[in-house]
Every structure is written in C-alpha cells, then in structure tokens.
mmCIF file of C-alpha atoms in Angstrom:
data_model
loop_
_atom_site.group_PDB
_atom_site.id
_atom_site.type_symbol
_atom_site.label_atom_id
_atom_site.label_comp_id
_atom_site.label_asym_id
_atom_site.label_seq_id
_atom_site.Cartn_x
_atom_site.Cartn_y
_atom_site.Cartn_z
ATOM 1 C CA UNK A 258 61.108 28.711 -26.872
ATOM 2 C CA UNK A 259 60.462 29.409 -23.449
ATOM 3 C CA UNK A 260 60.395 26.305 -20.184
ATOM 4 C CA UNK A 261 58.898 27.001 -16.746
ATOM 5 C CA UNK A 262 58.923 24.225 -14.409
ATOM 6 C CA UNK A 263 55.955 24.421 -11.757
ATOM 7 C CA UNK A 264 56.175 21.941 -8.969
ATOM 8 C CA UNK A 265 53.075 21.503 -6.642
ATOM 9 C CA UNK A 266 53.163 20.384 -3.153
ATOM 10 C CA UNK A 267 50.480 19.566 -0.962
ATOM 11 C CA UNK A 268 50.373 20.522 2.637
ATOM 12 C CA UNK A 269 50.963 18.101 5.103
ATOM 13 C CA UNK A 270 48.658 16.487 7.797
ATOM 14 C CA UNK A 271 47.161 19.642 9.723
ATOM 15 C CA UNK A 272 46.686 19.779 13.663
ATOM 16 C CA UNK A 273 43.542 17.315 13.861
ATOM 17 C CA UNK A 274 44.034 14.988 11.390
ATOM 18 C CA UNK A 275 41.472 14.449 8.305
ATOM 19 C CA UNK A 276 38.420 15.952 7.847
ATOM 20 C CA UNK A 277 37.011 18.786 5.156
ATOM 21 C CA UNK A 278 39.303 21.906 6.893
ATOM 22 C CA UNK A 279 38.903 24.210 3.395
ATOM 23 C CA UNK A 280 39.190 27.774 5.001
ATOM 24 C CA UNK A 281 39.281 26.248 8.555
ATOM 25 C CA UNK A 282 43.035 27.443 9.040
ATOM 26 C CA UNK A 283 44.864 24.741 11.061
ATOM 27 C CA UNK A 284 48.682 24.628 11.185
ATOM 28 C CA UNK A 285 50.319 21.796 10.614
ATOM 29 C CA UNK A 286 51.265 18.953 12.963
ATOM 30 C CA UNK A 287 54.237 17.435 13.594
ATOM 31 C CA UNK A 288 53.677 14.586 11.440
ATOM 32 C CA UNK A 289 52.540 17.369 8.689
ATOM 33 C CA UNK A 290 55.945 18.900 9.015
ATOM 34 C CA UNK A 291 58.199 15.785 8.961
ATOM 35 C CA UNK A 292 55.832 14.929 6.046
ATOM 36 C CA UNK A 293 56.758 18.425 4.116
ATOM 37 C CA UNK A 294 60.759 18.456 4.889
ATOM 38 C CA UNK A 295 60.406 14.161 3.413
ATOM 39 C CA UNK A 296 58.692 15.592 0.458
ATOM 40 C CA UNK A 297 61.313 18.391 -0.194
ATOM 41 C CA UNK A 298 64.884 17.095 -1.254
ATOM 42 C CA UNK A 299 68.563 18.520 -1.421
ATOM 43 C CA UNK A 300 68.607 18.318 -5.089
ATOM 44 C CA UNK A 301 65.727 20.394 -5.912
ATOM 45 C CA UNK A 302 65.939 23.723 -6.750
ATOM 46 C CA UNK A 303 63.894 26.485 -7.442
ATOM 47 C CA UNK A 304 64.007 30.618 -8.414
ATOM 48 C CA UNK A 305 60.512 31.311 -6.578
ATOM 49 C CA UNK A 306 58.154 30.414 -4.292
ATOM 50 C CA UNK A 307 54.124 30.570 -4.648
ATOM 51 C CA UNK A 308 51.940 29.614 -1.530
ATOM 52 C CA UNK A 309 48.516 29.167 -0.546
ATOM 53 C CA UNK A 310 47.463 31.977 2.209
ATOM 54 C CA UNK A 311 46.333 29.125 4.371
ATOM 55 C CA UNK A 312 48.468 28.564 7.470
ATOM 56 C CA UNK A 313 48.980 24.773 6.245
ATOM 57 C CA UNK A 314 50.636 26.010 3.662
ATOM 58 C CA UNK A 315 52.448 29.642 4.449
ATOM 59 C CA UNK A 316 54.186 28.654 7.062
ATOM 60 C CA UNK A 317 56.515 25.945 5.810
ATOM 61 C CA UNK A 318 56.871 28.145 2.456
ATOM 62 C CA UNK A 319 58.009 30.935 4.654
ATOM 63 C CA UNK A 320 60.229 28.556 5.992
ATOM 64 C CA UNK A 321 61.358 27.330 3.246
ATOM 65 C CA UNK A 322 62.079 30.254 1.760
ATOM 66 C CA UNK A 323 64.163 31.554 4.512
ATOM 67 C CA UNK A 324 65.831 28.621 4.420
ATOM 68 C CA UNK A 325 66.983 28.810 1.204
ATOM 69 C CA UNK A 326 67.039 32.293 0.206
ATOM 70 C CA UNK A 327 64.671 32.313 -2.290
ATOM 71 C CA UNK A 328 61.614 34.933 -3.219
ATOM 72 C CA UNK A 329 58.146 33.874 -1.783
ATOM 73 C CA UNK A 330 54.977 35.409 -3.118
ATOM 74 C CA UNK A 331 51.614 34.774 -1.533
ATOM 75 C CA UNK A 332 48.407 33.866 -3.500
ATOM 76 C CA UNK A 333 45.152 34.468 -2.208
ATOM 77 C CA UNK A 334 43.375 32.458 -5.089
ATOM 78 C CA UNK A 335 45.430 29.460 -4.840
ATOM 79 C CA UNK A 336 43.528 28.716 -0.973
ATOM 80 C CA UNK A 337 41.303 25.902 -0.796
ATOM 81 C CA UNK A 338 37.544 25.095 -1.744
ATOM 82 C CA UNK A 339 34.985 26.561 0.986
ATOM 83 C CA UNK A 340 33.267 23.520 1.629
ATOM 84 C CA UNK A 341 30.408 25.291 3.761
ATOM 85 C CA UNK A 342 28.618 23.439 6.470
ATOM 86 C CA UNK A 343 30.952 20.421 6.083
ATOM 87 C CA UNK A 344 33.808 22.173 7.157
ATOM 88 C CA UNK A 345 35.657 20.665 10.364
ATOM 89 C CA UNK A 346 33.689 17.514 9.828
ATOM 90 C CA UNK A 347 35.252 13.938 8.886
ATOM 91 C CA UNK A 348 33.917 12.151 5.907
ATOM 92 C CA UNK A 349 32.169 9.347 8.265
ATOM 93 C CA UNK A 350 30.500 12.656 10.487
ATOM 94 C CA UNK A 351 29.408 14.109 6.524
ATOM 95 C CA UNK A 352 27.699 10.799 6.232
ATOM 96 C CA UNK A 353 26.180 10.251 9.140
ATOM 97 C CA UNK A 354 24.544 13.823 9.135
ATOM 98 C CA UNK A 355 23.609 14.109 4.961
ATOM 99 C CA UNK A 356 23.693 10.646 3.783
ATOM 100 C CA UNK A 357 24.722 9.774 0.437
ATOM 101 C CA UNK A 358 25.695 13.678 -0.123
ATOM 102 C CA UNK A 359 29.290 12.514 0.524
ATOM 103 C CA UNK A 360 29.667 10.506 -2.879
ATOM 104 C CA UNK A 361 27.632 12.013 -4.896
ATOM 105 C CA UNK A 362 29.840 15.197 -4.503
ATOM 106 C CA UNK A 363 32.921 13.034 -5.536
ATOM 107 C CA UNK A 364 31.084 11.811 -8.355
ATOM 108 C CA UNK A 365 30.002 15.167 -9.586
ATOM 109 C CA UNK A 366 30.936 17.712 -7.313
ATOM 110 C CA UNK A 367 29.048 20.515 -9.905
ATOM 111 C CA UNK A 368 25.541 19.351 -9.163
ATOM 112 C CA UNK A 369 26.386 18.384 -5.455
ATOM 113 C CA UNK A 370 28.116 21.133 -4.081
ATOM 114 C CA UNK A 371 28.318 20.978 -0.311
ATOM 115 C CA UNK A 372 25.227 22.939 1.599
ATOM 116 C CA UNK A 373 26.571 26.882 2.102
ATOM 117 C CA UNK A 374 30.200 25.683 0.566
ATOM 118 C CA UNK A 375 31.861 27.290 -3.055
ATOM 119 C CA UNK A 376 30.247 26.595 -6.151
ATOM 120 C CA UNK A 377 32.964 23.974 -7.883
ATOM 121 C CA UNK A 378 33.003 26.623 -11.361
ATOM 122 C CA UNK A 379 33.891 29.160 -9.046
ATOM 123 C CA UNK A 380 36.497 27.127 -7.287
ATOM 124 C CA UNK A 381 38.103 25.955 -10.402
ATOM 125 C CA UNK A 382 37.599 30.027 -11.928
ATOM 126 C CA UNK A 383 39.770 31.456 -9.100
ATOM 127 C CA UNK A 384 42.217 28.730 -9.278
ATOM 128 C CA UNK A 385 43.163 28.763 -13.104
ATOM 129 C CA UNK A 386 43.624 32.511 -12.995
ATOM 130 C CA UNK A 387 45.737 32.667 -9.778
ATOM 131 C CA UNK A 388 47.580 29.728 -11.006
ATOM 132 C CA UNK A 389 47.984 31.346 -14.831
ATOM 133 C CA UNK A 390 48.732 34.776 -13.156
ATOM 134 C CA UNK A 391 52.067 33.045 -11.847
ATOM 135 C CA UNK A 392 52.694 31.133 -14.501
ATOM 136 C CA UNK A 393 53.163 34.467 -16.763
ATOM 137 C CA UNK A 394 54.801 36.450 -13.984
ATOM 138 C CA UNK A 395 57.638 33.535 -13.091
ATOM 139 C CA UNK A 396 57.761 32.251 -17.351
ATOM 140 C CA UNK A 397 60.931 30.563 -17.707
ATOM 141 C CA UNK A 398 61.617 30.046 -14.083
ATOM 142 C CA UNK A 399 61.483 26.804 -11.680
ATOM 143 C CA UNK A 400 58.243 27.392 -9.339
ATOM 144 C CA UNK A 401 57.136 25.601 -6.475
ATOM 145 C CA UNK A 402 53.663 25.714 -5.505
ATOM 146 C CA UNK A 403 52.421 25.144 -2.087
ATOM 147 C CA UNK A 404 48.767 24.629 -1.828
ATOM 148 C CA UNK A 405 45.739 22.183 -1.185
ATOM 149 C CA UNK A 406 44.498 18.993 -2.290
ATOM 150 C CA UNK A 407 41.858 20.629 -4.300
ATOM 151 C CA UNK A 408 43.537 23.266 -5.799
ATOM 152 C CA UNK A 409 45.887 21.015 -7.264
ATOM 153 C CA UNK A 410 42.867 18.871 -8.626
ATOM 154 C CA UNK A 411 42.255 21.992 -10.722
ATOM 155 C CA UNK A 412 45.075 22.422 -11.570
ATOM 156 C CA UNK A 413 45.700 18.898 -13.224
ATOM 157 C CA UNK A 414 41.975 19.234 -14.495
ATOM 158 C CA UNK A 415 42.864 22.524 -17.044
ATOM 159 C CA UNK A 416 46.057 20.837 -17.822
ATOM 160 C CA UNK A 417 44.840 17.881 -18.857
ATOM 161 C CA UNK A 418 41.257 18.441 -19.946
ATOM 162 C CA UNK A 419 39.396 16.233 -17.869
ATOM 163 C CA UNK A 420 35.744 17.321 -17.430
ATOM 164 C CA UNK A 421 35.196 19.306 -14.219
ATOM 165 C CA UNK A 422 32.244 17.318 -12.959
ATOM 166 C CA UNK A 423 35.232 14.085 -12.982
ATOM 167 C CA UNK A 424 38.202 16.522 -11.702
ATOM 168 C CA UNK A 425 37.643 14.973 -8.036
ATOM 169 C CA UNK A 426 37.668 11.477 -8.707
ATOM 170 C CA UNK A 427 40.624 11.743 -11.087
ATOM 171 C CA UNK A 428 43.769 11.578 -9.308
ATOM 172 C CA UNK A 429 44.969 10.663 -5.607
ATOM 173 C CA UNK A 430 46.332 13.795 -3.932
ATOM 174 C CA UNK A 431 47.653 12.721 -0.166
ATOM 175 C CA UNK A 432 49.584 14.604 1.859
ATOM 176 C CA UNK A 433 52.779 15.984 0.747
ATOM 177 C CA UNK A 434 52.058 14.545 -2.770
ATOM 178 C CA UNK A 435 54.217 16.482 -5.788
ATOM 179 C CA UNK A 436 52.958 16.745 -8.828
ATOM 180 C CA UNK A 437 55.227 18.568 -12.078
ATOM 181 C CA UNK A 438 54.153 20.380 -14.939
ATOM 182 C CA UNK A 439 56.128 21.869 -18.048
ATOM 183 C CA UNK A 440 54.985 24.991 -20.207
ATOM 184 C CA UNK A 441 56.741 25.346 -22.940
ATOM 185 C CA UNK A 442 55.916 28.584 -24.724
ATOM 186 C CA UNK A 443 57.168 29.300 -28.242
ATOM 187 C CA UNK A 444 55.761 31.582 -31.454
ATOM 188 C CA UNK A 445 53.506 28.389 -32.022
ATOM 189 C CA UNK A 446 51.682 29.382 -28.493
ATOM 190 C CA UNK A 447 51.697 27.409 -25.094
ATOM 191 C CA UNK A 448 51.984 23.721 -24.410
ATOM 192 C CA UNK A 449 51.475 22.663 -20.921
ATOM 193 C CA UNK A 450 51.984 18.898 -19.668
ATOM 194 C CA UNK A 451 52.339 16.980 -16.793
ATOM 195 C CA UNK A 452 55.413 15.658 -16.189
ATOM 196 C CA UNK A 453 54.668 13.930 -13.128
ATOM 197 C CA UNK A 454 52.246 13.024 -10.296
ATOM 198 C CA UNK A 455 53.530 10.946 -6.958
ATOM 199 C CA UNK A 456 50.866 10.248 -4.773
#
C-alpha cells in the first residue's frame, strides 16, 4: 500500500478584483498575497510542488518553493478554463451584455459554454490528465497544488463522481480555499478520497 497526499490551493484575489480572468494573466494583489501566506501554515509540509502556469499562481509557488527548499514543477494543463468573450468581465457586466447566459452556465456549464470560451469536456479532459500525470510521477509523496477555482472543481468532480454538467454548482471554491485528497494505491488498485474541503 502506497499514500500520496495532494493538497490544492487556490490563488488568491488577483490585481482587479473578481471577474471571469481564465487565461487573462493578472498577478496577484496584495490582499491575494496576504490571503496565500494565511492559507499556508508552519506545520505543513510537503516533498513537491505543482503549479498552474498562470501568474496567479506561479509566482507565490516559486516563492514558496524558494522559501522552503522544496522541488517545483510547472503544469501547463492544470491553468484555468478559457472562458472566451467573457473574459475580464464581472458577473453583473456578463449579465447585463448576455442575459440569463450567466446561470444557465452554472447550471449546466456543458450545454452553455461561454461564446468563443473552452468546451467544459475539454476543460475537465486536460485537467484529469495533468492532474493524474502528477499524481503517478509524485505517488507516495505530500503534493501541493496551486491552481484555479475551476480546475479544482474538476478535480473534486473525478474524485467524487459528480456529473460534469453539476461540477460548477457543487462546491464553494473562494480564494485561498484548500481542499485534501488521499490515494491510496495497493494490489487491489487505486482509491482516491477527499479528505477535506475549507472554503
């Protein structure tokens, strides 16, 4: 029997505050920081590192991993959804402009994908296999996991089996928010479970 411990970590508020960013590549603000080094404690520890490309994310995983001393690998699958024409708008401005879009795309995000943005099955395709490709190349290790509100949705959605059309409405993901999940692998096969989710 084998454990690995993955912990994810949302980024923290970005440089202009909410709105869809997806590949729009703010840093973080200062609250966003202060947010991250709150989120992080003394008493955690980790063997690896596995960020996000997205400047949201990199840069306090670089730091972090300086910090600490341990390995950081970057992962160009776990960035976030594209979310097309919405991007750098706020929810209220995504109303205004396409209506009832806006909810219908939290209620079923698969048959109301954002004009010009990533198809949800592809979002959730790239996700599970960057996410898996870690999860075999760290086995046995403690792994943080710095990414994006949506990727983590994914995550929790192929952990847990909930249908993909319900994976955005499922679970509160703020800022900062940790979530923990346990693979145990053993001659029986692989057993993954959350652990735990604090929005």
């Amino acid at each position: 029997m084998t454990t690995t411990v993955i912990d994810l970590i949302r980024h923290g508020e970005p440089e202009g505050g909410q709105m869809f960013r997806g590949s729009k590549d703010d840093p973080l603000s200062p609250v966003g920081w202060q947010q991250m080094e709150a989120a992080v404690h003394g008493h955690d520890h980790w063997d690896a590192i596995v960020s996000s490309p997205m400047t949201r994310c990199r840069l306090f995983a670089e730091q972090l991993s300086q910090k600490r001393r341990i390995p950081l690998h970057i992962e160009d699958d776990l960035r976030e959804i594209g979310f097309g024409d919405w991007e750098g708008l706020t929810s209220r401005q995504v109303q205004e402009r396409y209506g009832d879009h806006l909810s219908r795309f939290w209620q079923d995000p698969i048959n109301s994908n954002p004009p010009g943005g990533e198809a949800i099955t592809d979002f959730y395709q790239r996700v599970t296999l960057g996410f898996d490709r870690w999860q075999d190349k760290l086995a046995s290790q403690r792994i943080l996991v710095v990414c994006h509100g949506g990727v983590i949705r994914m995550v929790l959605a192929n952990v847990l089996g909930i249908p993909l059309e319900k994976s955005f409405a499922g679970f509160s993901v703020p800022y900062a928010c940790r979530s923990r999940i346990q693979v145990d692998q053993s001659e029986f096969g692989t057993f993954r479970s959350l652990v735990s989710h604090q929005p």
